[in-house]
Structure formats: structure tokens, C-alpha cells
Amino acid sequence: MIADIKTSTDTQVRAVTGEWEELARPSQRLPEGDWTVWLILAGRGFGKTRTGAETLLTWIRQKKCRLLALVAETEDEVRRVMVEGESGILTISREGERPKYTICKGELLWPCGAKAMIYTAENYEKLRGAQFGGAWVDELAKFRNAQKVWDQLMFGLRLGDHPQAVVTTTPRPLPFLEKLMNDPATYLTRGSTYENAENLSPLFIHQILKAYEGTRLGAQEIHAELLLDRPGALWSRDLILYGLPSPRLFV
């Protein structure tokens, strides 16, 4: 990826390595306030990964925490998206600040001494006994055991004056996610795919997204709506918005 950056245009280079405060939209900037969890619930292509990575790097530059956790569903996803991806930590790190990534140890070590350990939903028990002052969790809503992973993560988020976690995810219809959204300690950011349209392929915007607009899947994956139909409700969301009959009406 670094070789690609060197042969790209000035605009492309700036988009990857430029000052985040200049590049970020307001919804991508680290919020102020006394929150514990910054929950970024946004559509595909919103820029969630870049926001999560930049948040982690900001905490390290500010010396907010020296021990951090990176959590995804699998080790492959941590490496492919959070660490080595186009918007991942290694790609966007400034010259002289890039961490050493030791795959066999599952850790990233920065020149300043900060360390991030890698954890997965597959082996969430490894979070037992771990402790850190900051955490980045990617695609929490698709974890099969999201509540169990989250519980262990929260027990470990205990170092420093104000330990915090950033969660970047597209929603899934989980009561656990709804509970997290409504938690007083959560700062919630909502966003749609269209907010980042200028950085996405025109083909994707005009053909792919158009095919899913007005559908239940589009509401979830593009507009980041949490589609939770209330148990026992006479009118389902599908029936109200899309005219689709609810199975409950035919029992």
C-alpha cells in the first residue's frame, strides 16, 4: 500500500495521509463530553474504518492511553480491515509514527511505547484478565456472541482517568445493540452511505445503491436503520413502509 501511495496523485496522497481534522466530516471527529462509548452506527462506505483508526491514533498521540484493544470477529478481519486495510492503522499512520505489527504476537507496538493487543469474537475469553485504557471494536453488530464479547471488553476497559471505546458498525436487528444505543454513557453517531459519496465509485452510487433504495436491506445497509419490529405489534415496519405483509397477520 505504501508503494501505491508514492505513485498516486497529490490528491490521493492527501486523502490517505493528510491531516485528519482537515479531511474528516463533523460526524467523524472525536466528540467532546463525558462518554464511555462512541457508537458509530453508519451505512456501508460511510468511512467507519478510517474514523475508528484515526480515533485510536489520536488517543496515542495525546498519550491518553498506552494499552489498547483491537476487536473484530476474526483475526483475518482485524488484519485485513483494521490494521492493513486501505483505511487501516498502518496505511494512515504518519511517517515516523507507524507501529510495528507482530502477527504471531497479535500486537501493534508504537515508537512511543503504546501497545494495541488484538482480540476476536471467536476467542473472546482471551479478554479475561486483560486491561486497557482504550478500545476499537469493528462491526460489533455482526458478532454471533456480541453480548458476551462486549461484557468481557467492558471488564477490561479500566486503565487511566477516562477509559473509552469506539465502536464502528453497520446495524443488525439486535436488542443488545438497541440497549447500547440508549445507554447514557454512549455517544451515538448515525450516518448514511451518501455522506461519503464523493469518495465512493460513481458506479456504486448510481447503480448499486439505487437497486437497494426503498428496501429493508437498503434501510439497514445504506441508512443504518435499526430494524427492530416490536414483539406482538400488529403493524410491522415492513408493512408500514413497504407494503409487505407480516407473517404474524397470517397465523
PDB file of N, CA, C and O in Angstrom, residues 190-224:
ATOM      1  N   ARG A 190     -24.968   8.698  13.994  1.00  0.00           N
ATOM      2  CA  ARG A 190     -25.643   7.988  12.908  1.00  0.00           C
ATOM      3  C   ARG A 190     -25.197   8.580  11.580  1.00  0.00           C
ATOM      4  O   ARG A 190     -24.952   9.783  11.471  1.00  0.00           O
ATOM      5  N   GLY A 191     -25.117   7.740  10.551  1.00  0.00           N
ATOM      6  CA  GLY A 191     -24.710   8.261   9.251  1.00  0.00           C
ATOM      7  C   GLY A 191     -25.064   7.317   8.120  1.00  0.00           C
ATOM      8  O   GLY A 191     -25.163   6.104   8.319  1.00  0.00           O
ATOM      9  N   SER A 192     -25.255   7.860   6.934  1.00  0.00           N
ATOM     10  CA  SER A 192     -25.601   7.047   5.772  1.00  0.00           C
ATOM     11  C   SER A 192     -24.436   6.981   4.791  1.00  0.00           C
ATOM     12  O   SER A 192     -23.488   7.774   4.854  1.00  0.00           O
ATOM     13  N   THR A 193     -24.532   6.060   3.875  1.00  0.00           N
ATOM     14  CA  THR A 193     -23.520   5.894   2.830  1.00  0.00           C
ATOM     15  C   THR A 193     -23.339   7.176   2.033  1.00  0.00           C
ATOM     16  O   THR A 193     -22.219   7.538   1.653  1.00  0.00           O
ATOM     17  N   TYR A 194     -24.423   7.890   1.789  1.00  0.00           N
ATOM     18  CA  TYR A 194     -24.382   9.066   0.919  1.00  0.00           C
ATOM     19  C   TYR A 194     -23.514  10.194   1.475  1.00  0.00           C
ATOM     20  O   TYR A 194     -23.061  11.049   0.717  1.00  0.00           O
ATOM     21  N   GLU A 195     -23.265  10.208   2.764  1.00  0.00           N
ATOM     22  CA  GLU A 195     -22.441  11.266   3.343  1.00  0.00           C
ATOM     23  C   GLU A 195     -21.009  11.230   2.818  1.00  0.00           C
ATOM     24  O   GLU A 195     -20.308  12.234   2.857  1.00  0.00           O
ATOM     25  N   ASN A 196     -20.579  10.071   2.352  1.00  0.00           N
ATOM     26  CA  ASN A 196     -19.212   9.922   1.855  1.00  0.00           C
ATOM     27  C   ASN A 196     -19.196   9.680   0.346  1.00  0.00           C
ATOM     28  O   ASN A 196     -18.250   9.111  -0.194  1.00  0.00           O
ATOM     29  N   ALA A 197     -20.240  10.126  -0.339  1.00  0.00           N
ATOM     30  CA  ALA A 197     -20.412   9.826  -1.760  1.00  0.00           C
ATOM     31  C   ALA A 197     -19.240  10.297  -2.621  1.00  0.00           C
ATOM     32  O   ALA A 197     -18.862   9.631  -3.589  1.00  0.00           O
ATOM     33  N   GLU A 198     -18.629  11.426  -2.268  1.00  0.00           N
ATOM     34  CA  GLU A 198     -17.555  11.964  -3.105  1.00  0.00           C
ATOM     35  C   GLU A 198     -16.305  11.088  -3.091  1.00  0.00           C
ATOM     36  O   GLU A 198     -15.449  11.215  -3.969  1.00  0.00           O
ATOM     37  N   ASN A 199     -16.203  10.195  -2.124  1.00  0.00           N
ATOM     38  CA  ASN A 199     -15.051   9.296  -2.049  1.00  0.00           C
ATOM     39  C   ASN A 199     -15.379   7.878  -2.501  1.00  0.00           C
ATOM     40  O   ASN A 199     -14.537   6.980  -2.378  1.00  0.00           O
ATOM     41  N   LEU A 200     -16.581   7.679  -3.018  1.00  0.00           N
ATOM     42  CA  LEU A 200     -17.004   6.357  -3.470  1.00  0.00           C
ATOM     43  C   LEU A 200     -17.150   6.336  -4.987  1.00  0.00           C
ATOM     44  O   LEU A 200     -17.324   7.372  -5.624  1.00  0.00           O
ATOM     45  N   SER A 201     -17.100   5.148  -5.556  1.00  0.00           N
ATOM     46  CA  SER A 201     -17.226   4.993  -7.002  1.00  0.00           C
ATOM     47  C   SER A 201     -18.593   5.487  -7.483  1.00  0.00           C
ATOM     48  O   SER A 201     -19.625   5.119  -6.909  1.00  0.00           O
ATOM     49  N   PRO A 202     -18.641   6.304  -8.550  1.00  0.00           N
ATOM     50  CA  PRO A 202     -19.927   6.736  -9.112  1.00  0.00           C
ATOM     51  C   PRO A 202     -20.798   5.554  -9.518  1.00  0.00           C
ATOM     52  O   PRO A 202     -22.022   5.605  -9.396  1.00  0.00           O
ATOM     53  N   LEU A 203     -20.164   4.483  -9.994  1.00  0.00           N
ATOM     54  CA  LEU A 203     -20.917   3.283 -10.362  1.00  0.00           C
ATOM     55  C   LEU A 203     -21.629   2.703  -9.151  1.00  0.00           C
ATOM     56  O   LEU A 203     -22.796   2.304  -9.227  1.00  0.00           O
ATOM     57  N   PHE A 204     -20.926   2.669  -8.030  1.00  0.00           N
ATOM     58  CA  PHE A 204     -21.519   2.161  -6.793  1.00  0.00           C
ATOM     59  C   PHE A 204     -22.702   3.017  -6.370  1.00  0.00           C
ATOM     60  O   PHE A 204     -23.761   2.507  -6.000  1.00  0.00           O
ATOM     61  N   ILE A 205     -22.545   4.319  -6.445  1.00  0.00           N
ATOM     62  CA  ILE A 205     -23.603   5.237  -6.020  1.00  0.00           C
ATOM     63  C   ILE A 205     -24.829   5.136  -6.923  1.00  0.00           C
ATOM     64  O   ILE A 205     -25.964   5.020  -6.449  1.00  0.00           O
ATOM     65  N   HIS A 206     -24.628   5.162  -8.227  1.00  0.00           N
ATOM     66  CA  HIS A 206     -25.743   5.272  -9.163  1.00  0.00           C
ATOM     67  C   HIS A 206     -26.392   3.942  -9.536  1.00  0.00           C
ATOM     68  O   HIS A 206     -27.561   3.910  -9.918  1.00  0.00           O
ATOM     69  N   GLN A 207     -25.654   2.844  -9.429  1.00  0.00           N
ATOM     70  CA  GLN A 207     -26.233   1.566  -9.823  1.00  0.00           C
ATOM     71  C   GLN A 207     -26.497   0.647  -8.638  1.00  0.00           C
ATOM     72  O   GLN A 207     -27.609   0.160  -8.463  1.00  0.00           O
ATOM     73  N   ILE A 208     -25.488   0.447  -7.810  1.00  0.00           N
ATOM     74  CA  ILE A 208     -25.638  -0.494  -6.703  1.00  0.00           C
ATOM     75  C   ILE A 208     -26.604   0.042  -5.654  1.00  0.00           C
ATOM     76  O   ILE A 208     -27.563  -0.634  -5.261  1.00  0.00           O
ATOM     77  N   LEU A 209     -26.367   1.280  -5.199  1.00  0.00           N
ATOM     78  CA  LEU A 209     -27.238   1.828  -4.160  1.00  0.00           C
ATOM     79  C   LEU A 209     -28.666   2.005  -4.658  1.00  0.00           C
ATOM     80  O   LEU A 209     -29.624   1.783  -3.922  1.00  0.00           O
ATOM     81  N   LYS A 210     -28.805   2.398  -5.911  1.00  0.00           N
ATOM     82  CA  LYS A 210     -30.139   2.598  -6.479  1.00  0.00           C
ATOM     83  C   LYS A 210     -30.964   1.318  -6.408  1.00  0.00           C
ATOM     84  O   LYS A 210     -32.175   1.344  -6.184  1.00  0.00           O
ATOM     85  N   ALA A 211     -30.301   0.187  -6.578  1.00  0.00           N
ATOM     86  CA  ALA A 211     -31.005  -1.098  -6.567  1.00  0.00           C
ATOM     87  C   ALA A 211     -31.576  -1.433  -5.196  1.00  0.00           C
ATOM     88  O   ALA A 211     -32.548  -2.186  -5.089  1.00  0.00           O
ATOM     89  N   TYR A 212     -30.985  -0.867  -4.125  1.00  0.00           N
ATOM     90  CA  TYR A 212     -31.417  -1.222  -2.773  1.00  0.00           C
ATOM     91  C   TYR A 212     -32.199  -0.119  -2.071  1.00  0.00           C
ATOM     92  O   TYR A 212     -32.709  -0.337  -0.977  1.00  0.00           O
ATOM     93  N   GLU A 213     -32.293   1.061  -2.682  1.00  0.00           N
ATOM     94  CA  GLU A 213     -33.090   2.124  -2.076  1.00  0.00           C
ATOM     95  C   GLU A 213     -34.555   1.686  -1.998  1.00  0.00           C
ATOM     96  O   GLU A 213     -35.091   1.092  -2.925  1.00  0.00           O
ATOM     97  N   GLY A 214     -35.190   1.979  -0.866  1.00  0.00           N
ATOM     98  CA  GLY A 214     -36.586   1.622  -0.696  1.00  0.00           C
ATOM     99  C   GLY A 214     -36.815   0.200  -0.243  1.00  0.00           C
ATOM    100  O   GLY A 214     -37.960  -0.237  -0.124  1.00  0.00           O
ATOM    101  N   THR A 215     -35.728  -0.536   0.016  1.00  0.00           N
ATOM    102  CA  THR A 215     -35.858  -1.906   0.503  1.00  0.00           C
ATOM    103  C   THR A 215     -35.457  -1.970   1.968  1.00  0.00           C
ATOM    104  O   THR A 215     -34.788  -1.075   2.494  1.00  0.00           O
ATOM    105  N   ARG A 216     -35.843  -3.043   2.612  1.00  0.00           N
ATOM    106  CA  ARG A 216     -35.475  -3.236   4.013  1.00  0.00           C
ATOM    107  C   ARG A 216     -33.959  -3.356   4.164  1.00  0.00           C
ATOM    108  O   ARG A 216     -33.364  -2.792   5.079  1.00  0.00           O
ATOM    109  N   LEU A 217     -33.323  -4.079   3.232  1.00  0.00           N
ATOM    110  CA  LEU A 217     -31.870  -4.229   3.280  1.00  0.00           C
ATOM    111  C   LEU A 217     -31.180  -2.885   3.080  1.00  0.00           C
ATOM    112  O   LEU A 217     -30.189  -2.574   3.741  1.00  0.00           O
ATOM    113  N   GLY A 218     -31.714  -2.073   2.188  1.00  0.00           N
ATOM    114  CA  GLY A 218     -31.143  -0.753   1.953  1.00  0.00           C
ATOM    115  C   GLY A 218     -31.268   0.149   3.165  1.00  0.00           C
ATOM    116  O   GLY A 218     -30.360   0.924   3.480  1.00  0.00           O
ATOM    117  N   ALA A 219     -32.403   0.059   3.854  1.00  0.00           N
ATOM    118  CA  ALA A 219     -32.590   0.864   5.061  1.00  0.00           C
ATOM    119  C   ALA A 219     -31.522   0.542   6.093  1.00  0.00           C
ATOM    120  O   ALA A 219     -31.011   1.427   6.786  1.00  0.00           O
ATOM    121  N   GLN A 220     -31.157  -0.732   6.184  1.00  0.00           N
ATOM    122  CA  GLN A 220     -30.150  -1.156   7.156  1.00  0.00           C
ATOM    123  C   GLN A 220     -28.738  -0.855   6.684  1.00  0.00           C
ATOM    124  O   GLN A 220     -27.935  -0.269   7.428  1.00  0.00           O
ATOM    125  N   GLU A 221     -28.402  -1.247   5.461  1.00  0.00           N
ATOM    126  CA  GLU A 221     -27.021  -1.185   4.988  1.00  0.00           C
ATOM    127  C   GLU A 221     -26.618   0.181   4.431  1.00  0.00           C
ATOM    128  O   GLU A 221     -25.432   0.511   4.416  1.00  0.00           O
ATOM    129  N   ILE A 222     -27.575   0.976   3.969  1.00  0.00           N
ATOM    130  CA  ILE A 222     -27.267   2.300   3.423  1.00  0.00           C
ATOM    131  C   ILE A 222     -27.521   3.393   4.456  1.00  0.00           C
ATOM    132  O   ILE A 222     -26.679   4.257   4.687  1.00  0.00           O
ATOM    133  N   HIS A 223     -28.691   3.331   5.090  1.00  0.00           N
ATOM    134  CA  HIS A 223     -29.098   4.397   6.008  1.00  0.00           C
ATOM    135  C   HIS A 223     -28.895   4.043   7.480  1.00  0.00           C
ATOM    136  O   HIS A 223     -29.220   4.843   8.360  1.00  0.00           O
ATOM    137  N   ALA A 224     -28.377   2.853   7.750  1.00  0.00           N
ATOM    138  CA  ALA A 224     -28.030   2.426   9.115  1.00  0.00           C
ATOM    139  C   ALA A 224     -29.219   2.462  10.067  1.00  0.00           C
ATOM    140  O   ALA A 224     -29.094   2.853  11.227  1.00  0.00           O
TER     141      ALA A 224
END
